[in-house]
C-alpha cells in the first residue's frame, strides 16, 4: 500500500514450447493437483505422435502447461494445469488462446475439444469461461470450442 492505494505490479507471462528441463517445475505443483500428472506421464505423453506441449513462464518460473494433440479436423486438449499461485490470473486463458490461434492458422482444423470429469467443477467452469460448450456422456463432460 502506498498512500492508502493498493499498487499492482504488472506480471509478464511468456508462452513457449515445453522442453524436458521444464518438467521438475511442472511436477512441483502437479503432484498436489487433483488428477495431476507425474513427470513420467508427461514424458510418455510427449512421445506420442502429433502430441505437443506449451508452457507459460513468469520470469524464469514455469507457471502453466497445456498438452494437446493435433488431429486431422481438430486439436484435442489432453492436459492443462496452472501453478496454484498463478491461477485466476489469465495463465490458462493464454494457453487456450494460443490453441485458438493455431486453429485459425490451419484451415483443416476447426475445433478444440477436451474431456473433463463430471466431478471437476473448477475445470468445467474454466472451459465454459473460455468459450467452450459442454455435453455430458459416460461420466465425463466433453467440452468443445468451434472456430466457425
PDB file of N, CA, C and O in Angstrom, residues 50-85:
ATOM      1  N   UNK A  50       2.269 -36.464 -32.888  1.00  0.00           N
ATOM      2  CA  UNK A  50       1.376 -35.308 -33.022  1.00  0.00           C
ATOM      3  C   UNK A  50       0.931 -34.718 -31.684  1.00  0.00           C
ATOM      4  O   UNK A  50      -0.035 -33.965 -31.644  1.00  0.00           O
ATOM      5  N   UNK A  51       1.589 -35.070 -30.592  1.00  0.00           N
ATOM      6  CA  UNK A  51       1.242 -34.504 -29.296  1.00  0.00           C
ATOM      7  C   UNK A  51       2.305 -33.483 -28.916  1.00  0.00           C
ATOM      8  O   UNK A  51       3.493 -33.741 -29.034  1.00  0.00           O
ATOM      9  N   UNK A  52       1.856 -32.320 -28.469  1.00  0.00           N
ATOM     10  CA  UNK A  52       2.726 -31.164 -28.254  1.00  0.00           C
ATOM     11  C   UNK A  52       2.397 -30.547 -26.898  1.00  0.00           C
ATOM     12  O   UNK A  52       1.272 -30.665 -26.422  1.00  0.00           O
ATOM     13  N   UNK A  53       3.370 -29.859 -26.304  1.00  0.00           N
ATOM     14  CA  UNK A  53       3.122 -29.152 -25.047  1.00  0.00           C
ATOM     15  C   UNK A  53       3.652 -27.729 -25.137  1.00  0.00           C
ATOM     16  O   UNK A  53       4.728 -27.479 -25.664  1.00  0.00           O
ATOM     17  N   UNK A  54       2.863 -26.815 -24.605  1.00  0.00           N
ATOM     18  CA  UNK A  54       3.267 -25.423 -24.442  1.00  0.00           C
ATOM     19  C   UNK A  54       3.329 -25.123 -22.962  1.00  0.00           C
ATOM     20  O   UNK A  54       2.562 -25.695 -22.179  1.00  0.00           O
ATOM     21  N   UNK A  55       4.211 -24.210 -22.600  1.00  0.00           N
ATOM     22  CA  UNK A  55       4.250 -23.765 -21.208  1.00  0.00           C
ATOM     23  C   UNK A  55       4.145 -22.246 -21.184  1.00  0.00           C
ATOM     24  O   UNK A  55       4.369 -21.573 -22.186  1.00  0.00           O
ATOM     25  N   UNK A  56       3.788 -21.720 -20.029  1.00  0.00           N
ATOM     26  CA  UNK A  56       3.808 -20.275 -19.790  1.00  0.00           C
ATOM     27  C   UNK A  56       4.792 -20.035 -18.662  1.00  0.00           C
ATOM     28  O   UNK A  56       4.774 -20.737 -17.646  1.00  0.00           O
ATOM     29  N   UNK A  57       5.659 -19.053 -18.863  1.00  0.00           N
ATOM     30  CA  UNK A  57       6.639 -18.658 -17.847  1.00  0.00           C
ATOM     31  C   UNK A  57       6.294 -17.276 -17.305  1.00  0.00           C
ATOM     32  O   UNK A  57       5.763 -16.438 -18.020  1.00  0.00           O
ATOM     33  N   UNK A  58       6.658 -17.084 -16.056  1.00  0.00           N
ATOM     34  CA  UNK A  58       6.613 -15.771 -15.417  1.00  0.00           C
ATOM     35  C   UNK A  58       8.014 -15.583 -14.852  1.00  0.00           C
ATOM     36  O   UNK A  58       8.399 -16.287 -13.909  1.00  0.00           O
ATOM     37  N   UNK A  59       8.795 -14.708 -15.463  1.00  0.00           N
ATOM     38  CA  UNK A  59      10.212 -14.630 -15.113  1.00  0.00           C
ATOM     39  C   UNK A  59      10.870 -15.913 -15.593  1.00  0.00           C
ATOM     40  O   UNK A  59      10.729 -16.296 -16.733  1.00  0.00           O
ATOM     41  N   UNK A  60      11.551 -16.595 -14.705  1.00  0.00           N
ATOM     42  CA  UNK A  60      12.199 -17.866 -15.057  1.00  0.00           C
ATOM     43  C   UNK A  60      11.408 -19.070 -14.554  1.00  0.00           C
ATOM     44  O   UNK A  60      11.869 -20.198 -14.661  1.00  0.00           O
ATOM     45  N   UNK A  61      10.214 -18.852 -14.009  1.00  0.00           N
ATOM     46  CA  UNK A  61       9.417 -19.931 -13.430  1.00  0.00           C
ATOM     47  C   UNK A  61       8.318 -20.381 -14.392  1.00  0.00           C
ATOM     48  O   UNK A  61       7.580 -19.557 -14.934  1.00  0.00           O
ATOM     49  N   UNK A  62       8.204 -21.686 -14.580  1.00  0.00           N
ATOM     50  CA  UNK A  62       7.110 -22.260 -15.364  1.00  0.00           C
ATOM     51  C   UNK A  62       5.856 -22.215 -14.491  1.00  0.00           C
ATOM     52  O   UNK A  62       5.847 -22.723 -13.377  1.00  0.00           O
ATOM     53  N   UNK A  63       4.788 -21.582 -15.013  1.00  0.00           N
ATOM     54  CA  UNK A  63       3.576 -21.413 -14.214  1.00  0.00           C
ATOM     55  C   UNK A  63       2.331 -22.024 -14.857  1.00  0.00           C
ATOM     56  O   UNK A  63       1.269 -22.034 -14.250  1.00  0.00           O
ATOM     57  N   UNK A  64       2.469 -22.551 -16.071  1.00  0.00           N
ATOM     58  CA  UNK A  64       1.330 -23.180 -16.726  1.00  0.00           C
ATOM     59  C   UNK A  64       1.792 -24.104 -17.831  1.00  0.00           C
ATOM     60  O   UNK A  64       2.866 -23.909 -18.401  1.00  0.00           O
ATOM     61  N   UNK A  65       0.974 -25.130 -18.113  1.00  0.00           N
ATOM     62  CA  UNK A  65       1.309 -26.095 -19.167  1.00  0.00           C
ATOM     63  C   UNK A  65       0.015 -26.591 -19.812  1.00  0.00           C
ATOM     64  O   UNK A  65      -1.015 -26.722 -19.140  1.00  0.00           O
ATOM     65  N   UNK A  66       0.097 -26.819 -21.118  1.00  0.00           N
ATOM     66  CA  UNK A  66      -1.009 -27.453 -21.835  1.00  0.00           C
ATOM     67  C   UNK A  66      -0.405 -28.491 -22.770  1.00  0.00           C
ATOM     68  O   UNK A  66       0.579 -28.226 -23.456  1.00  0.00           O
ATOM     69  N   UNK A  67      -0.974 -29.689 -22.739  1.00  0.00           N
ATOM     70  CA  UNK A  67      -0.575 -30.768 -23.638  1.00  0.00           C
ATOM     71  C   UNK A  67      -1.748 -30.983 -24.586  1.00  0.00           C
ATOM     72  O   UNK A  67      -2.893 -31.124 -24.144  1.00  0.00           O
ATOM     73  N   UNK A  68      -1.462 -30.997 -25.886  1.00  0.00           N
ATOM     74  CA  UNK A  68      -2.526 -31.169 -26.863  1.00  0.00           C
ATOM     75  C   UNK A  68      -2.065 -32.046 -28.014  1.00  0.00           C
ATOM     76  O   UNK A  68      -0.876 -32.233 -28.233  1.00  0.00           O
ATOM     77  N   UNK A  69      -3.066 -32.576 -28.706  1.00  0.00           N
ATOM     78  CA  UNK A  69      -2.795 -33.475 -29.824  1.00  0.00           C
ATOM     79  C   UNK A  69      -3.430 -32.910 -31.089  1.00  0.00           C
ATOM     80  O   UNK A  69      -4.599 -32.518 -31.085  1.00  0.00           O
ATOM     81  N   UNK A  70      -2.637 -32.869 -32.142  1.00  0.00           N
ATOM     82  CA  UNK A  70      -3.124 -32.401 -33.435  1.00  0.00           C
ATOM     83  C   UNK A  70      -3.775 -33.564 -34.173  1.00  0.00           C
ATOM     84  O   UNK A  70      -3.122 -34.567 -34.451  1.00  0.00           O
ATOM     85  N   UNK A  71      -5.043 -33.437 -34.465  1.00  0.00           N
ATOM     86  CA  UNK A  71      -5.770 -34.428 -35.250  1.00  0.00           C
ATOM     87  C   UNK A  71      -6.170 -33.792 -36.571  1.00  0.00           C
ATOM     88  O   UNK A  71      -6.039 -32.578 -36.751  1.00  0.00           O
ATOM     89  N   UNK A  72      -6.652 -34.576 -37.504  1.00  0.00           N
ATOM     90  CA  UNK A  72      -6.943 -34.075 -38.848  1.00  0.00           C
ATOM     91  C   UNK A  72      -7.914 -32.897 -38.840  1.00  0.00           C
ATOM     92  O   UNK A  72      -7.723 -31.922 -39.551  1.00  0.00           O
ATOM     93  N   UNK A  73      -8.970 -32.959 -38.007  1.00  0.00           N
ATOM     94  CA  UNK A  73     -10.006 -31.933 -38.040  1.00  0.00           C
ATOM     95  C   UNK A  73     -10.111 -31.089 -36.773  1.00  0.00           C
ATOM     96  O   UNK A  73     -10.946 -30.191 -36.690  1.00  0.00           O
ATOM     97  N   UNK A  74      -9.268 -31.366 -35.771  1.00  0.00           N
ATOM     98  CA  UNK A  74      -9.387 -30.637 -34.502  1.00  0.00           C
ATOM     99  C   UNK A  74      -8.088 -30.734 -33.705  1.00  0.00           C
ATOM    100  O   UNK A  74      -7.189 -31.498 -34.042  1.00  0.00           O
ATOM    101  N   UNK A  75      -8.053 -29.978 -32.636  1.00  0.00           N
ATOM    102  CA  UNK A  75      -6.985 -30.072 -31.647  1.00  0.00           C
ATOM    103  C   UNK A  75      -7.631 -30.604 -30.374  1.00  0.00           C
ATOM    104  O   UNK A  75      -8.648 -30.077 -29.917  1.00  0.00           O
ATOM    105  N   UNK A  76      -7.059 -31.658 -29.833  1.00  0.00           N
ATOM    106  CA  UNK A  76      -7.599 -32.285 -28.621  1.00  0.00           C
ATOM    107  C   UNK A  76      -6.704 -31.932 -27.438  1.00  0.00           C
ATOM    108  O   UNK A  76      -5.515 -32.245 -27.444  1.00  0.00           O
ATOM    109  N   UNK A  77      -7.277 -31.273 -26.439  1.00  0.00           N
ATOM    110  CA  UNK A  77      -6.527 -30.901 -25.236  1.00  0.00           C
ATOM    111  C   UNK A  77      -6.471 -32.107 -24.319  1.00  0.00           C
ATOM    112  O   UNK A  77      -7.498 -32.643 -23.916  1.00  0.00           O
ATOM    113  N   UNK A  78      -5.257 -32.540 -23.992  1.00  0.00           N
ATOM    114  CA  UNK A  78      -5.061 -33.715 -23.147  1.00  0.00           C
ATOM    115  C   UNK A  78      -4.880 -33.323 -21.677  1.00  0.00           C
ATOM    116  O   UNK A  78      -5.267 -34.052 -20.783  1.00  0.00           O
ATOM    117  N   UNK A  79      -4.232 -32.175 -21.431  1.00  0.00           N
ATOM    118  CA  UNK A  79      -3.959 -31.743 -20.056  1.00  0.00           C
ATOM    119  C   UNK A  79      -3.706 -30.246 -20.055  1.00  0.00           C
ATOM    120  O   UNK A  79      -3.017 -29.729 -20.928  1.00  0.00           O
ATOM    121  N   UNK A  80      -4.270 -29.562 -19.082  1.00  0.00           N
ATOM    122  CA  UNK A  80      -3.942 -28.161 -18.829  1.00  0.00           C
ATOM    123  C   UNK A  80      -3.809 -28.009 -17.322  1.00  0.00           C
ATOM    124  O   UNK A  80      -4.619 -28.544 -16.563  1.00  0.00           O
ATOM    125  N   UNK A  81      -2.748 -27.332 -16.896  1.00  0.00           N
ATOM    126  CA  UNK A  81      -2.509 -27.161 -15.467  1.00  0.00           C
ATOM    127  C   UNK A  81      -1.786 -25.843 -15.233  1.00  0.00           C
ATOM    128  O   UNK A  81      -0.919 -25.457 -16.016  1.00  0.00           O
ATOM    129  N   UNK A  82      -2.162 -25.172 -14.148  1.00  0.00           N
ATOM    130  CA  UNK A  82      -1.561 -23.889 -13.788  1.00  0.00           C
ATOM    131  C   UNK A  82      -1.090 -23.950 -12.337  1.00  0.00           C
ATOM    132  O   UNK A  82      -1.775 -24.498 -11.470  1.00  0.00           O
ATOM    133  N   UNK A  83       0.083 -23.382 -12.091  1.00  0.00           N
ATOM    134  CA  UNK A  83       0.646 -23.309 -10.744  1.00  0.00           C
ATOM    135  C   UNK A  83      -0.381 -22.644  -9.820  1.00  0.00           C
ATOM    136  O   UNK A  83      -0.998 -21.636 -10.189  1.00  0.00           O
ATOM    137  N   UNK A  84      -0.581 -23.171  -8.611  1.00  0.00           N
ATOM    138  CA  UNK A  84      -1.597 -22.613  -7.698  1.00  0.00           C
ATOM    139  C   UNK A  84      -1.465 -21.109  -7.447  1.00  0.00           C
ATOM    140  O   UNK A  84      -2.477 -20.413  -7.330  1.00  0.00           O
ATOM    141  N   UNK A  85      -0.249 -20.576  -7.402  1.00  0.00           N
ATOM    142  CA  UNK A  85      -0.059 -19.146  -7.151  1.00  0.00           C
ATOM    143  C   UNK A  85      -0.423 -18.277  -8.349  1.00  0.00           C
ATOM    144  O   UNK A  85      -0.490 -17.051  -8.234  1.00  0.00           O
TER     145      UNK A  85
END
